[in-house]
JSON list of C-alpha atoms in Angstrom, two decimals:
[
{"chain": "A", "resi": 1, "resn": "MET", "atom": "CA", "xyz": [2.24, -10.22, 7.76]},
{"chain": "A", "resi": 2, "resn": "ALA", "atom": "CA", "xyz": [-0.90, -8.19, 8.35]},
{"chain": "A", "resi": 3, "resn": "THR", "atom": "CA", "xyz": [-3.10, -9.13, 11.27]},
{"chain": "A", "resi": 4, "resn": "GLU", "atom": "CA", "xyz": [-6.68, -8.24, 12.13]},
{"chain": "A", "resi": 5, "resn": "GLY", "atom": "CA", "xyz": [-6.86, -4.81, 13.72]},
{"chain": "A", "resi": 6, "resn": "MET", "atom": "CA", "xyz": [-3.45, -3.74, 12.41]},
{"chain": "A", "resi": 7, "resn": "LEU", "atom": "CA", "xyz": [-3.13, -0.06, 11.51]},
{"chain": "A", "resi": 8, "resn": "LEU", "atom": "CA", "xyz": [-2.31, 0.76, 7.88]},
{"chain": "A", "resi": 9, "resn": "LYS", "atom": "CA", "xyz": [0.60, 2.95, 9.01]},
{"chain": "A", "resi": 10, "resn": "ASP", "atom": "CA", "xyz": [2.17, -0.13, 10.64]},
{"chain": "A", "resi": 11, "resn": "TRP", "atom": "CA", "xyz": [1.39, -2.48, 7.76]},
{"chain": "A", "resi": 12, "resn": "PHE", "atom": "CA", "xyz": [2.92, -0.09, 5.24]},
{"chain": "A", "resi": 13, "resn": "ALA", "atom": "CA", "xyz": [5.86, 0.91, 7.45]},
{"chain": "A", "resi": 14, "resn": "GLU", "atom": "CA", "xyz": [9.14, 1.80, 5.78]},
{"chain": "A", "resi": 15, "resn": "GLY", "atom": "CA", "xyz": [11.10, -1.30, 4.87]},
{"chain": "A", "resi": 16, "resn": "ASN", "atom": "CA", "xyz": [8.10, -3.64, 4.62]},
{"chain": "A", "resi": 17, "resn": "ALA", "atom": "CA", "xyz": [7.48, -5.45, 1.36]},
{"chain": "A", "resi": 18, "resn": "LEU", "atom": "CA", "xyz": [4.15, -4.85, -0.32]},
{"chain": "A", "resi": 19, "resn": "PRO", "atom": "CA", "xyz": [1.72, -7.74, -0.09]},
{"chain": "A", "resi": 20, "resn": "TYR", "atom": "CA", "xyz": [-0.02, -9.24, -3.11]},
{"chain": "A", "resi": 21, "resn": "PHE", "atom": "CA", "xyz": [-3.26, -7.32, -3.61]},
{"chain": "A", "resi": 22, "resn": "SER", "atom": "CA", "xyz": [-6.52, -8.62, -4.95]},
{"chain": "A", "resi": 23, "resn": "SER", "atom": "CA", "xyz": [-10.12, -7.81, -4.15]},
{"chain": "A", "resi": 24, "resn": "TYR", "atom": "CA", "xyz": [-10.12, -10.76, -1.73]},
{"chain": "A", "resi": 25, "resn": "ASP", "atom": "CA", "xyz": [-6.96, -9.98, 0.23]},
{"chain": "A", "resi": 26, "resn": "MET", "atom": "CA", "xyz": [-7.64, -6.70, 2.00]},
{"chain": "A", "resi": 27, "resn": "GLU", "atom": "CA", "xyz": [-10.49, -5.43, 4.08]},
{"chain": "A", "resi": 28, "resn": "ILE", "atom": "CA", "xyz": [-10.59, -2.12, 5.88]},
{"chain": "A", "resi": 29, "resn": "GLY", "atom": "CA", "xyz": [-12.96, -1.97, 8.82]},
{"chain": "A", "resi": 30, "resn": "LEU", "atom": "CA", "xyz": [-14.31, 1.07, 10.61]},
{"chain": "A", "resi": 31, "resn": "LYS", "atom": "CA", "xyz": [-14.35, 1.30, 14.39]},
{"chain": "A", "resi": 32, "resn": "LYS", "atom": "CA", "xyz": [-17.69, 0.58, 16.02]},
{"chain": "A", "resi": 33, "resn": "ASP", "atom": "CA", "xyz": [-19.59, 3.11, 18.16]},
{"chain": "A", "resi": 34, "resn": "ILE", "atom": "CA", "xyz": [-18.17, 6.09, 16.26]},
{"chain": "A", "resi": 35, "resn": "GLU", "atom": "CA", "xyz": [-20.38, 8.46, 14.35]},
{"chain": "A", "resi": 36, "resn": "TYR", "atom": "CA", "xyz": [-19.00, 8.88, 10.84]},
{"chain": "A", "resi": 37, "resn": "PRO", "atom": "CA", "xyz": [-20.04, 11.40, 8.17]},
{"chain": "A", "resi": 38, "resn": "GLU", "atom": "CA", "xyz": [-22.64, 10.24, 5.66]},
{"chain": "A", "resi": 39, "resn": "SER", "atom": "CA", "xyz": [-19.85, 9.77, 3.12]},
{"chain": "A", "resi": 40, "resn": "PHE", "atom": "CA", "xyz": [-16.11, 10.36, 2.99]},
{"chain": "A", "resi": 41, "resn": "LYS", "atom": "CA", "xyz": [-13.15, 9.64, 0.74]},
{"chain": "A", "resi": 42, "resn": "LEU", "atom": "CA", "xyz": [-10.41, 7.20, 1.76]},
{"chain": "A", "resi": 43, "resn": "THR", "atom": "CA", "xyz": [-7.09, 7.90, 0.04]},
{"chain": "A", "resi": 44, "resn": "ILE", "atom": "CA", "xyz": [-4.04, 5.67, 0.34]},
{"chain": "A", "resi": 45, "resn": "ARG", "atom": "CA", "xyz": [-0.63, 6.76, -0.97]},
{"chain": "A", "resi": 46, "resn": "ILE", "atom": "CA", "xyz": [2.31, 4.35, -0.83]},
{"chain": "A", "resi": 47, "resn": "PRO", "atom": "CA", "xyz": [5.71, 5.81, -1.74]},
{"chain": "A", "resi": 48, "resn": "ILE", "atom": "CA", "xyz": [7.97, 3.25, -3.44]},
{"chain": "A", "resi": 49, "resn": "HIS", "atom": "CA", "xyz": [11.77, 3.28, -3.58]},
{"chain": "A", "resi": 50, "resn": "ALA", "atom": "CA", "xyz": [12.83, 0.05, -5.28]},
{"chain": "A", "resi": 51, "resn": "VAL", "atom": "CA", "xyz": [15.41, -1.66, -7.45]},
{"chain": "A", "resi": 52, "resn": "ASP", "atom": "CA", "xyz": [14.61, -1.40, -11.15]},
{"chain": "A", "resi": 53, "resn": "TRP", "atom": "CA", "xyz": [14.70, -5.08, -12.11]},
{"chain": "A", "resi": 54, "resn": "SER", "atom": "CA", "xyz": [14.21, -4.20, -15.79]},
{"chain": "A", "resi": 55, "resn": "LYS", "atom": "CA", "xyz": [17.86, -3.02, -15.76]},
{"chain": "A", "resi": 56, "resn": "GLU", "atom": "CA", "xyz": [18.92, -6.62, -14.89]},
{"chain": "A", "resi": 57, "resn": "PRO", "atom": "CA", "xyz": [21.17, -5.76, -11.94]},
{"chain": "A", "resi": 58, "resn": "TRP", "atom": "CA", "xyz": [22.14, -9.44, -11.57]},
{"chain": "A", "resi": 59, "resn": "LYS", "atom": "CA", "xyz": [23.99, -9.10, -14.89]},
{"chain": "A", "resi": 60, "resn": "THR", "atom": "CA", "xyz": [25.54, -5.67, -14.37]},
{"chain": "A", "resi": 61, "resn": "GLY", "atom": "CA", "xyz": [26.27, -5.93, -10.65]},
{"chain": "A", "resi": 62, "resn": "LYS", "atom": "CA", "xyz": [24.83, -2.43, -10.28]},
{"chain": "A", "resi": 63, "resn": "GLU", "atom": "CA", "xyz": [21.43, -1.76, -8.72]},
{"chain": "A", "resi": 64, "resn": "GLU", "atom": "CA", "xyz": [19.54, 1.21, -10.12]},
{"chain": "A", "resi": 65, "resn": "TYR", "atom": "CA", "xyz": [16.59, 2.51, -8.13]},
{"chain": "A", "resi": 66, "resn": "TYR", "atom": "CA", "xyz": [13.40, 4.28, -9.05]},
{"chain": "A", "resi": 67, "resn": "ASP", "atom": "CA", "xyz": [10.86, 6.23, -7.02]},
{"chain": "A", "resi": 68, "resn": "THR", "atom": "CA", "xyz": [7.13, 6.34, -7.58]},
{"chain": "A", "resi": 69, "resn": "VAL", "atom": "CA", "xyz": [3.91, 6.60, -5.60]},
{"chain": "A", "resi": 70, "resn": "LEU", "atom": "CA", "xyz": [1.05, 4.10, -5.73]},
{"chain": "A", "resi": 71, "resn": "GLN", "atom": "CA", "xyz": [-2.22, 5.86, -5.01]},
{"chain": "A", "resi": 72, "resn": "GLY", "atom": "CA", "xyz": [-5.82, 4.84, -4.75]},
{"chain": "A", "resi": 73, "resn": "GLU", "atom": "CA", "xyz": [-8.97, 6.38, -3.38]},
{"chain": "A", "resi": 74, "resn": "ILE", "atom": "CA", "xyz": [-12.50, 5.31, -2.78]},
{"chain": "A", "resi": 75, "resn": "GLU", "atom": "CA", "xyz": [-15.62, 7.05, -1.57]},
{"chain": "A", "resi": 76, "resn": "ILE", "atom": "CA", "xyz": [-17.18, 5.42, 1.48]},
{"chain": "A", "resi": 77, "resn": "GLN", "atom": "CA", "xyz": [-20.95, 5.79, 1.84]}
]
């Protein structure tokens, strides 16, 4: 469960499940009283190691895993 003021590194810590994302669910705030550049790029990379449910492990009794990286970036102005 994410809470206000929580750091992304804690929210996305190893072993945590990813939350449902929509444009209404996540806000990233900048600290006050800090001078930021006129614009900068925010990049988030989330490595995923998960069971491949398309292989139907509940039928085979064998879990197969896959690895991928979710990535997104946005320019902040």
